[in-house]
Coordinates of N, CA, C and O and ligand atoms in Angstrom, one line a residue:
M1138 N -125.4 38.2 -97.4 CA -126.7 37.7 -97.9 C -127.0 36.3 -97.5 O -126.1 35.5 -97.6
S1139 N -128.2 36.0 -97.2 CA -128.5 34.6 -96.9 C -129.4 34.0 -97.9 O -130.6 34.3 -97.9
H1140 N -128.9 33.2 -98.7 CA -129.7 32.4 -99.7 C -130.1 31.1 -99.1 O -129.5 30.6 -98.1
V1141 N -131.0 30.5 -99.8 CA -131.3 29.0 -99.5 C -130.8 28.3 -100.8 O -131.4 28.5 -101.9
F1142 N -129.8 27.5 -100.6 CA -129.3 26.7 -101.7 C -129.8 25.3 -101.7 O -129.7 24.6 -100.7
L1143 N -130.4 24.8 -102.8 CA -130.8 23.4 -102.9 C -129.8 22.7 -103.7 O -129.4 23.0 -104.8
V1144 N -129.2 21.6 -103.0 CA -128.3 20.7 -103.7 C -128.8 19.3 -103.7 O -129.8 19.0 -103.0
G1145 N -128.2 18.5 -104.6 CA -128.7 17.1 -104.7 C -128.5 16.6 -106.1 O -128.2 17.4 -107.0
F1146 N -128.8 15.3 -106.2 CA -128.5 14.7 -107.5 C -129.5 15.2 -108.6 O -130.6 15.8 -108.2
M1147 N -129.2 15.1 -109.8 CA -130.1 15.4 -110.9 C -131.4 14.6 -110.7 O -131.4 13.5 -110.3
G1148 N -132.5 15.3 -110.8 CA -133.8 14.7 -110.6 C -134.3 14.7 -109.2 O -135.3 14.1 -108.8
A1149 N -133.5 15.3 -108.3 CA -133.9 15.4 -106.9 C -135.1 16.3 -106.7 O -135.8 16.2 -105.6
G1150 N -135.4 17.2 -107.7 CA -136.5 18.1 -107.5 C -136.1 19.5 -107.1 O -136.9 20.3 -106.6
K1151 N -134.8 19.8 -107.3 CA -134.3 21.1 -106.8 C -135.1 22.3 -107.4 O -135.4 23.3 -106.7
S1152 N -135.3 22.3 -108.7 CA -136.0 23.4 -109.3 C -137.5 23.4 -109.0 O -138.0 24.5 -108.6
T1153 N -138.2 22.3 -109.0 CA -139.6 22.2 -108.7 C -139.8 22.7 -107.2 O -140.7 23.5 -106.9
V1154 N -139.1 22.1 -106.3 CA -139.2 22.4 -104.9 C -138.8 23.8 -104.7 O -139.4 24.6 -103.9
G1155 N -137.7 24.3 -105.4 CA -137.2 25.6 -105.2 C -138.2 26.7 -105.6 O -138.3 27.7 -104.8
H1156 N -139.0 26.5 -106.6 CA -140.0 27.4 -107.0 C -141.0 27.5 -105.9 O -141.5 28.6 -105.5
L1157 N -141.4 26.4 -105.3 CA -142.4 26.4 -104.2 C -141.9 27.1 -103.0 O -142.6 27.9 -102.4
L1158 N -140.6 26.8 -102.6 CA -140.0 27.5 -101.5 C -139.9 29.0 -101.6 O -140.2 29.7 -100.7
A1159 N -139.5 29.4 -102.9 CA -139.3 30.8 -103.1 C -140.6 31.5 -103.0 O -140.7 32.6 -102.4
K1160 N -141.7 30.9 -103.4 CA -143.0 31.5 -103.3 C -143.4 31.6 -101.8 O -143.8 32.7 -101.4
D1161 N -143.2 30.6 -101.1 CA -143.5 30.6 -99.7 C -142.7 31.6 -98.9 O -143.2 32.3 -98.0
L1162 N -141.4 31.7 -99.2 CA -140.5 32.6 -98.5 C -140.6 34.1 -99.0 O -140.1 35.0 -98.4
G1163 N -141.3 34.2 -100.2 CA -141.3 35.6 -100.8 C -140.0 36.0 -101.4 O -139.7 37.2 -101.4
H1164 N -139.2 35.1 -101.8 CA -137.8 35.4 -102.3 C -137.8 35.1 -103.8 O -138.5 34.2 -104.3
P1165 N -136.9 35.7 -104.6 CA -136.7 35.3 -106.0 C -136.2 33.9 -106.1 O -135.5 33.4 -105.1
F1166 N -136.5 33.2 -107.2 CA -136.0 31.9 -107.4 C -134.9 32.0 -108.5 O -135.1 32.7 -109.5
I1167 N -133.8 31.4 -108.3 CA -132.7 31.4 -109.3 C -132.3 29.9 -109.6 O -132.1 29.1 -108.7
D1168 N -132.3 29.6 -110.9 CA -131.8 28.3 -111.3 C -130.4 28.5 -111.8 O -130.2 29.2 -112.8
L1169 N -129.4 27.9 -111.2 CA -128.0 28.2 -111.5 C -127.6 27.8 -112.9 O -126.9 28.5 -113.6
D1170 N -128.2 26.6 -113.4 CA -127.9 26.2 -114.7 C -128.5 27.2 -115.7 O -127.8 27.5 -116.8
E1171 N -129.7 27.7 -115.5 CA -130.3 28.6 -116.4 C -129.5 29.9 -116.4 O -129.4 30.6 -117.5
T1172 N -129.0 30.3 -115.3 CA -128.2 31.6 -115.2 C -127.0 31.4 -116.1 O -126.6 32.3 -116.9
I1173 N -126.3 30.2 -116.0 CA -125.1 30.0 -116.8 C -125.5 30.0 -118.3 O -124.8 30.6 -119.1
E1174 N -126.6 29.3 -118.6 CA -127.0 29.3 -120.0 C -127.3 30.7 -120.6 O -126.9 31.0 -121.7
Q1175 N -128.0 31.5 -119.7 CA -128.3 32.9 -120.2 C -127.0 33.7 -120.4 O -126.8 34.4 -121.4
D1176 N -126.1 33.6 -119.4 CA -124.8 34.3 -119.4 C -124.0 33.9 -120.7 O -123.4 34.8 -121.3
E1177 N -124.0 32.6 -121.0 CA -123.2 32.1 -122.0 C -123.9 32.1 -123.4 O -123.2 32.0 -124.4
G1178 N -125.2 32.2 -123.4 CA -125.9 32.0 -124.7 C -125.8 30.6 -125.2 O -125.8 30.4 -126.5
R1179 N -125.5 29.6 -124.4 CA -125.3 28.2 -124.8 C -126.0 27.3 -123.8 O -126.1 27.7 -122.6
S1180 N -126.5 26.2 -124.2 CA -127.1 25.2 -123.3 C -126.0 24.5 -122.5 O -124.9 24.5 -122.9
V1181 N -126.4 23.9 -121.4 CA -125.5 23.1 -120.6 C -124.9 22.0 -121.5 O -123.7 21.8 -121.4
T1182 N -125.7 21.4 -122.3 CA -125.2 20.3 -123.2 C -124.1 20.8 -124.1 O -123.1 20.2 -124.3
Q1183 N -124.4 22.0 -124.7 CA -123.4 22.6 -125.6 C -122.1 23.0 -124.9 O -121.0 22.7 -125.4
I1184 N -122.2 23.5 -123.6 CA -121.0 23.9 -122.9 C -120.2 22.6 -122.6 O -119.0 22.6 -122.7
F1185 N -120.9 21.5 -122.2 CA -120.1 20.3 -121.9 C -119.4 19.8 -123.2 O -118.3 19.4 -123.1
A1186 N -120.1 19.9 -124.3 CA -119.6 19.4 -125.6 C -118.4 20.3 -126.0 O -117.4 19.8 -126.5
E1187 N -118.5 21.6 -125.8 CA -117.4 22.5 -126.3 C -116.3 22.7 -125.3 O -115.1 22.8 -125.7
D1188 N -116.6 22.8 -124.0 CA -115.6 23.2 -123.0 C -115.3 22.1 -122.0 O -114.5 22.2 -121.2
G1189 N -116.1 21.0 -122.1 CA -115.9 19.8 -121.2 C -116.4 20.1 -119.9 O -116.9 21.2 -119.6
E1190 N -116.4 19.1 -119.0 CA -116.9 19.3 -117.6 C -116.2 20.4 -116.9 O -116.7 21.2 -116.1
T1191 N -114.8 20.4 -117.1 CA -114.0 21.4 -116.4 C -114.4 22.8 -116.7 O -114.5 23.7 -115.8
G1192 N -114.7 23.1 -118.0 CA -115.1 24.4 -118.4 C -116.5 24.7 -117.8 O -116.7 25.9 -117.3
F1193 N -117.4 23.8 -117.7 CA -118.7 24.0 -117.1 C -118.5 24.3 -115.6 O -119.2 25.2 -115.1
R1194 N -117.7 23.6 -115.0 CA -117.5 23.8 -113.5 C -117.0 25.2 -113.2 O -117.3 25.8 -112.2
S1195 N -116.1 25.7 -114.1 CA -115.6 27.1 -113.9 C -116.7 28.1 -114.0 O -116.8 29.1 -113.2
L1196 N -117.6 27.9 -115.0 CA -118.7 28.8 -115.2 C -119.7 28.7 -114.0 O -120.3 29.7 -113.5
E1197 N -119.8 27.5 -113.4 CA -120.7 27.3 -112.3 C -120.1 28.1 -111.1 O -120.9 28.8 -110.4
T1198 N -118.8 28.0 -110.9 CA -118.2 28.8 -109.8 C -118.4 30.3 -110.0 O -118.7 31.0 -109.1
R1199 N -118.2 30.7 -111.2 CA -118.4 32.2 -111.5 C -119.8 32.6 -111.2 O -120.1 33.7 -110.6
A1200 N -120.8 31.8 -111.6 CA -122.2 32.1 -111.3 C -122.5 32.1 -109.8 O -123.3 33.0 -109.4
L1201 N -121.9 31.2 -109.1 CA -122.1 31.2 -107.7 C -121.5 32.4 -107.0 O -122.1 33.0 -106.1
R1202 N -120.3 32.8 -107.4 CA -119.6 34.0 -106.8 C -120.5 35.2 -107.0 O -120.7 36.0 -106.1
A1203 N -121.1 35.3 -108.2 CA -122.0 36.5 -108.5 C -123.2 36.6 -107.6 O -123.7 37.7 -107.4
L1204 N -123.6 35.5 -107.0 CA -124.8 35.5 -106.1 C -124.5 36.3 -104.8 O -125.4 36.6 -104.1
G1205 N -123.2 36.5 -104.5 CA -122.9 37.3 -103.4 C -123.5 38.7 -103.4 O -123.7 39.3 -102.4
D1206 N -123.8 39.2 -104.6 CA -124.4 40.5 -104.8 C -125.9 40.5 -104.9 O -126.5 41.5 -105.1
A1207 N -126.5 39.3 -104.9 CA -127.9 39.2 -105.2 C -128.7 39.3 -103.9 O -128.2 38.9 -102.8
P1208 N -129.9 39.7 -103.9 CA -130.8 39.7 -102.7 C -131.1 38.3 -102.3 O -130.9 37.4 -103.1
P1209 N -131.4 38.1 -101.0 CA -131.7 36.7 -100.6 C -132.6 36.0 -101.5 O -133.7 36.5 -101.9
S1210 N -132.2 34.8 -102.0 CA -132.9 34.1 -103.0 C -132.9 32.6 -102.7 O -132.1 32.1 -101.9
V1211 N -133.8 31.9 -103.4 CA -133.8 30.4 -103.3 C -133.1 30.0 -104.6 O -133.5 30.3 -105.7
V1212 N -132.0 29.2 -104.4 CA -131.1 28.9 -105.6 C -131.1 27.4 -105.8 O -130.6 26.6 -104.9
A1213 N -131.5 26.9 -107.0 CA -131.4 25.5 -107.3 C -130.0 25.4 -108.0 O -129.8 26.0 -109.0
C1214 N -129.2 24.6 -107.4 CA -127.8 24.4 -107.9 C -127.8 23.1 -108.8 O -128.5 22.2 -108.6
G1215 N -126.9 23.1 -109.8 CA -126.7 21.9 -110.6 C -126.1 20.8 -109.6 O -125.5 21.1 -108.6
G1216 N -126.4 19.6 -110.0 CA -126.1 18.4 -109.2 C -124.6 18.3 -108.8 O -124.3 17.6 -107.8
G1217 N -123.7 18.9 -109.6 CA -122.3 18.7 -109.4 C -121.7 19.8 -108.7 O -120.4 19.9 -108.5
V1218 N -122.5 20.8 -108.2 CA -121.9 22.0 -107.6 C -121.0 21.7 -106.4 O -120.0 22.4 -106.2
I1219 N -121.3 20.6 -105.7 CA -120.5 20.3 -104.5 C -119.2 19.7 -104.8 O -118.4 19.4 -103.9
L1220 N -118.9 19.4 -106.1 CA -117.6 18.8 -106.4 C -116.4 19.7 -106.3 O -115.3 19.3 -106.1
V1221 N -116.7 21.0 -106.3 CA -115.6 22.0 -106.3 C -115.4 22.6 -104.9 O -116.4 23.1 -104.4
D1222 N -114.2 22.6 -104.4 CA -113.9 23.1 -103.0 C -114.5 24.6 -102.8 O -115.1 24.9 -101.9
E1223 N -114.1 25.4 -103.8 CA -114.6 26.8 -103.7 C -116.1 26.9 -103.7 O -116.6 27.8 -102.9
N1224 N -116.8 26.1 -104.4 CA -118.2 26.1 -104.4 C -118.8 25.8 -103.1 O -119.7 26.5 -102.6
R1225 N -118.2 24.8 -102.4 CA -118.7 24.4 -101.1 C -118.5 25.5 -100.1 O -119.3 25.8 -99.3
A1226 N -117.3 26.2 -100.2 CA -117.1 27.3 -99.3 C -118.0 28.4 -99.6 O -118.6 29.0 -98.6
L1227 N -118.3 28.7 -100.8 CA -119.3 29.8 -101.2 C -120.7 29.4 -100.6 O -121.4 30.3 -100.1
L1228 N -121.1 28.2 -100.8 CA -122.4 27.8 -100.3 C -122.5 28.0 -98.8 O -123.5 28.6 -98.3
A1229 N -121.4 27.6 -98.1 CA -121.4 27.7 -96.6 C -121.5 29.2 -96.2 O -122.1 29.5 -95.2
C1230 N -120.8 30.1 -96.9 CA -120.7 31.5 -96.6 C -122.0 32.2 -96.9 O -122.3 33.2 -96.2
E1231 N -122.6 31.9 -98.0 CA -123.6 32.7 -98.6 C -125.1 32.3 -98.2 O -126.0 32.9 -98.6
G1232 N -125.2 31.2 -97.4 CA -126.6 30.9 -97.1 C -126.7 29.5 -96.4 O -125.7 29.0 -95.9
R1233 N -127.9 29.0 -96.4 CA -128.1 27.7 -95.8 C -128.3 26.7 -96.9 O -128.8 27.0 -98.0
V1234 N -127.8 25.5 -96.7 CA -127.8 24.5 -97.8 C -128.7 23.3 -97.5 O -128.6 22.7 -96.4
V1235 N -129.6 23.1 -98.4 CA -130.6 22.0 -98.2 C -130.2 20.9 -99.2 O -130.2 21.1 -100.4
Y1236 N -130.0 19.7 -98.7 CA -129.8 18.5 -99.6 C -131.1 17.8 -99.8 O -131.7 17.3 -98.8
L1237 N -131.5 17.7 -101.0 CA -132.7 16.9 -101.4 C -132.2 15.5 -101.8 O -131.5 15.4 -102.8
V1238 N -132.6 14.6 -101.0 CA -132.1 13.2 -101.2 C -133.1 12.4 -102.2 O -134.3 12.6 -102.1
V1239 N -132.5 11.7 -103.1 CA -133.3 10.9 -104.0 C -132.5 9.6 -104.4 O -131.3 9.6 -104.3
T1240 N -133.3 8.6 -104.7 CA -132.6 7.3 -105.1 C -132.3 7.5 -106.6 O -133.0 8.2 -107.3
P1241 N -131.3 6.7 -107.1 CA -130.9 6.8 -108.5 C -132.1 6.4 -109.4 O -132.4 7.1 -110.4
G1242 N -132.9 5.4 -109.0 CA -134.0 5.0 -109.8 C -135.1 6.0 -109.9 O -135.6 6.3 -111.0
E1243 N -135.4 6.6 -108.8 CA -136.4 7.7 -108.8 C -135.9 8.9 -109.6 O -136.7 9.6 -110.3
A1244 N -134.6 9.2 -109.4 CA -134.1 10.4 -110.1 C -134.2 10.2 -111.6 O -134.7 11.1 -112.4
L1245 N -133.9 9.0 -112.1 CA -134.0 8.7 -113.6 C -135.4 8.8 -114.0 O -135.7 9.3 -115.1
A1246 N -136.3 8.2 -113.2 CA -137.7 8.2 -113.6 C -138.2 9.7 -113.7 O -139.0 10.0 -114.6
R1247 N -137.8 10.5 -112.8 CA -138.3 11.9 -112.8 C -137.7 12.7 -114.0 O -138.3 13.5 -114.6
I1248 N -136.4 12.4 -114.3 CA -135.7 13.1 -115.4 C -136.4 12.8 -116.7 O -136.5 13.6 -117.6
G1249 N -136.8 11.5 -116.9 CA -137.4 11.1 -118.1 C -136.3 10.8 -119.1 O -135.6 9.7 -119.0
G1250 N -136.0 11.7 -120.0 CA -134.8 11.5 -120.9 C -133.6 12.1 -120.4 O -133.6 13.0 -119.6
T1251 N -132.4 11.6 -120.8 CA -131.2 12.1 -120.2 C -130.4 13.0 -121.2 O -129.3 13.4 -121.0
E1252 N -131.1 13.3 -122.3 CA -130.4 14.1 -123.4 C -129.9 15.4 -122.8 O -128.8 15.9 -123.2
S1253 N -130.6 16.1 -121.9 CA -130.1 17.4 -121.4 C -129.2 17.2 -120.2 O -128.8 18.2 -119.6
R1254 N -128.9 16.0 -119.8 CA -127.9 15.7 -118.7 C -126.7 15.0 -119.3 O -126.7 13.8 -119.4
P1255 N -125.7 15.8 -119.7 CA -124.5 15.2 -120.4 C -123.9 14.1 -119.6 O -123.3 13.1 -120.2
L1256 N -123.9 14.2 -118.3 CA -123.2 13.2 -117.5 C -123.9 11.8 -117.4 O -123.4 10.8 -117.1
L1257 N -125.2 11.9 -117.8 CA -126.0 10.6 -117.8 C -126.3 10.1 -119.2 O -126.6 9.0 -119.4
A1258 N -126.3 11.1 -120.2 CA -126.7 10.7 -121.5 C -125.7 9.7 -122.1 O -124.5 9.8 -121.9
G1259 N -126.3 8.6 -122.6 CA -125.5 7.6 -123.2 C -124.8 6.7 -122.2 O -124.1 5.7 -122.5
A1260 N -124.9 7.0 -120.9 CA -124.3 6.2 -119.9 C -125.2 5.0 -119.5 O -126.3 4.9 -120.1
G1261 N -124.8 4.2 -118.6 CA -125.5 3.0 -118.4 C -126.7 3.1 -117.4 O -126.8 2.3 -116.5
G1262 N -127.6 4.0 -117.6 CA -128.8 4.2 -116.8 C -128.6 4.1 -115.3 O -127.8 4.9 -114.8
V1263 N -129.3 3.2 -114.7 CA -129.3 3.2 -113.2 C -127.9 2.9 -112.6 O -127.6 3.4 -111.6
V1264 N -127.2 2.1 -113.4 CA -125.8 1.7 -112.9 C -124.9 3.0 -112.8 O -124.3 3.3 -111.8
A1265 N -125.0 3.8 -113.9 CA -124.2 5.0 -114.0 C -124.6 6.0 -112.9 O -123.8 6.6 -112.2
A1266 N -126.0 6.1 -112.8 CA -126.5 7.1 -111.8 C -126.1 6.7 -110.4 O -125.8 7.5 -109.6
T1267 N -126.2 5.4 -110.1 CA -125.8 4.9 -108.8 C -124.4 5.2 -108.5 O -124.0 5.6 -107.4
S1268 N -123.5 4.9 -109.4 CA -122.1 5.1 -109.1 C -121.8 6.6 -109.0 O -121.0 7.0 -108.1
L1269 N -122.4 7.5 -109.8 CA -122.2 8.9 -109.7 C -122.7 9.4 -108.3 O -122.0 10.2 -107.6
L1270 N -123.9 9.0 -108.0 CA -124.5 9.4 -106.7 C -123.7 8.9 -105.5 O -123.4 9.6 -104.5
T1271 N -123.2 7.6 -105.6 CA -122.4 7.1 -104.5 C -121.1 7.9 -104.3 O -120.7 8.2 -103.2
A1272 N -120.5 8.3 -105.4 CA -119.3 9.1 -105.3 C -119.5 10.5 -104.7 O -118.6 11.1 -104.1
R1273 N -120.7 11.0 -104.8 CA -121.0 12.3 -104.4 C -121.7 12.4 -103.0 O -121.7 13.5 -102.4
E1274 N -122.3 11.3 -102.6 CA -123.1 11.3 -101.4 C -122.5 12.1 -100.2 O -123.1 12.9 -99.6
S1275 N -121.2 11.7 -99.9 CA -120.6 12.3 -98.7 C -120.4 13.8 -98.9 O -120.5 14.6 -97.9
L1276 N -120.2 14.3 -100.1 CA -120.0 15.7 -100.3 C -121.4 16.5 -100.2 O -121.4 17.6 -99.6
Y1277 N -122.4 15.8 -100.6 CA -123.8 16.4 -100.4 C -124.0 16.5 -98.9 O -124.4 17.6 -98.4
R1278 N -123.8 15.5 -98.2 CA -124.0 15.5 -96.7 C -123.2 16.5 -96.0 O -123.7 17.2 -95.1
A1279 N -121.9 16.5 -96.4 CA -121.0 17.5 -95.7 C -121.3 18.9 -96.0 O -121.1 19.8 -95.2
S1280 N -121.9 19.2 -97.2 CA -122.2 20.6 -97.5 C -123.5 21.1 -96.9 O -123.8 22.3 -96.8
A1281 N -124.4 20.1 -96.5 CA -125.8 20.5 -96.1 C -126.0 20.8 -94.7 O -125.4 20.2 -93.8
D1282 N -126.8 21.9 -94.5 CA -127.3 22.2 -93.1 C -128.4 21.3 -92.8 O -128.6 20.9 -91.6
I1283 N -129.3 20.9 -93.8 CA -130.4 20.0 -93.5 C -130.5 19.1 -94.7 O -130.1 19.5 -95.9
A1284 N -131.1 17.9 -94.5 CA -131.3 17.0 -95.6 C -132.7 16.5 -95.5 O -133.2 16.2 -94.4
V1285 N -133.4 16.4 -96.7 CA -134.8 15.9 -96.7 C -134.9 14.8 -97.8 O -134.5 15.0 -98.9
D1286 N -135.4 13.7 -97.4 CA -135.6 12.6 -98.3 C -136.9 12.9 -99.2 O -137.9 13.2 -98.6
T1287 N -136.7 12.9 -100.5 CA -137.8 13.2 -101.4 C -138.5 12.0 -101.9 O -139.5 12.1 -102.7
T1288 N -138.0 10.8 -101.6 CA -138.5 9.6 -102.2 C -140.0 9.4 -102.0 O -140.5 9.4 -100.9
G1289 N -140.7 9.3 -103.1 CA -142.1 9.0 -103.1 C -143.0 10.2 -102.6 O -144.1 10.0 -102.3
K1290 N -142.4 11.4 -102.5 CA -143.1 12.5 -101.9 C -143.4 13.5 -103.0 O -142.7 13.7 -104.0
E1291 N -144.6 14.2 -102.9 CA -145.0 15.3 -103.7 C -144.0 16.5 -103.4 O -143.6 16.7 -102.3
P1292 N -143.7 17.3 -104.5 CA -142.9 18.5 -104.2 C -143.4 19.4 -103.1 O -142.6 19.9 -102.3
S1293 N -144.7 19.5 -103.0 CA -145.3 20.4 -102.0 C -145.0 19.9 -100.6 O -144.8 20.6 -99.6
T1294 N -145.0 18.6 -100.5 CA -144.7 17.9 -99.2 C -143.2 18.2 -98.8 O -142.9 18.6 -97.7
V1295 N -142.4 18.0 -99.8 CA -140.9 18.3 -99.6 C -140.7 19.7 -99.2 O -140.0 20.0 -98.2
A1296 N -141.4 20.6 -99.9 CA -141.2 22.1 -99.6 C -141.6 22.4 -98.2 O -140.9 23.1 -97.5
S1297 N -142.7 21.8 -97.8 CA -143.2 22.1 -96.4 C -142.2 21.5 -95.4 O -141.9 22.2 -94.4
E1298 N -141.6 20.3 -95.6 CA -140.6 19.8 -94.7 C -139.4 20.7 -94.7 O -138.8 20.9 -93.6
V1299 N -139.0 21.1 -95.8 CA -137.8 22.0 -95.9 C -138.0 23.3 -95.1 O -137.2 23.7 -94.2
L1300 N -139.2 23.9 -95.3 CA -139.5 25.1 -94.6 C -139.5 24.9 -93.1 O -138.9 25.7 -92.3
A1301 N -140.1 23.8 -92.6 CA -140.1 23.6 -91.2 C -138.7 23.4 -90.6 O -138.3 23.9 -89.6
L1302 N -137.8 22.7 -91.4 CA -136.5 22.4 -90.9 C -135.6 23.7 -90.9 O -134.8 23.9 -90.1
L1303 N -135.9 24.5 -92.0 CA -135.1 25.8 -92.1 C -135.3 26.7 -90.9 O -134.4 27.4 -90.5
K1304 N -136.4 26.6 -90.3 CA -136.7 27.5 -89.2 C -135.8 27.2 -88.0 O -135.5 28.0 -87.2
G1305 N -135.3 26.0 -88.0 CA -134.4 25.6 -86.9 C -132.9 25.8 -87.2 O -132.1 25.6 -86.3
V1306 N -132.6 26.4 -88.4 CA -131.2 26.6 -88.7 C -130.9 28.1 -88.6 O -131.6 28.9 -89.3
E1307 N -130.0 28.4 -87.8 CA -129.6 29.8 -87.6 C -129.1 30.5 -88.8 O -128.4 29.8 -89.6
V1308 N -129.5 31.7 -89.0 CA -128.9 32.5 -90.1 C -127.8 33.3 -89.5 O -128.0 34.0 -88.5
E1309 N -126.6 33.3 -90.1 CA -125.5 34.0 -89.6 C -125.5 35.5 -90.0 O -126.0 35.8 -91.0
Ligands
LIG1080 C1 -125.0 18.1 -113.4 C2 -126.3 18.4 -113.1 C3 -127.1 19.3 -114.0 C4 -126.2 20.2 -114.8 C5 -125.1 19.5 -115.5 C6 -124.2 18.7 -114.5 C7 -124.2 17.2 -112.5 O1 -128.0 20.0 -113.2 O2 -125.6 21.2 -113.9 O3 -125.7 18.6 -116.4 O4 -123.0 17.2 -112.5 O5 -124.9 16.5 -111.7 P1 -129.3 19.3 -112.5 O6 -128.9 18.7 -111.2 O7 -130.2 20.5 -112.3 O8 -129.9 18.4 -113.5

């Protein structure tokens, strides 16, 4: 199956752009965080509070594995999906990976409140976001077939750029 996976930091626009891409491609849209929440009957915040980040990451891997049986879809992944080796291998096997690039400042502005993002909630705002993004940047780049800078762009512009670039990426 060949999915289109959107990866990138919280607030990069993965869900918003993903919906637009799915519509353009005529594919279903899947939000991996929402899939996990539905499967678990718990919010991401609850899962982090009860099972910790490690518990959440296991559920994320399970949800990603299950996509092997799904029809070609556009999948918005949680921002930390690239942290786990198996996840990166699954992304590479199951489709094309698009990295939506965003600055920490713009990410925080787009997110608004951080209550639903346990890794940013109560942390030091732009400093915490910058350090988290810096630690992840090379993994986002290494996982991605294409990268699109979203800074200052409308979601529809980003979606058009992604579509144009995807045409140049071979589907295995
Ligand atoms: C996370 C990002 C969140 C969610 C969880 C952890 C991360 O998803 O999966 O809070 O580690 O960056 P979004 O990127 O959709 O906000």
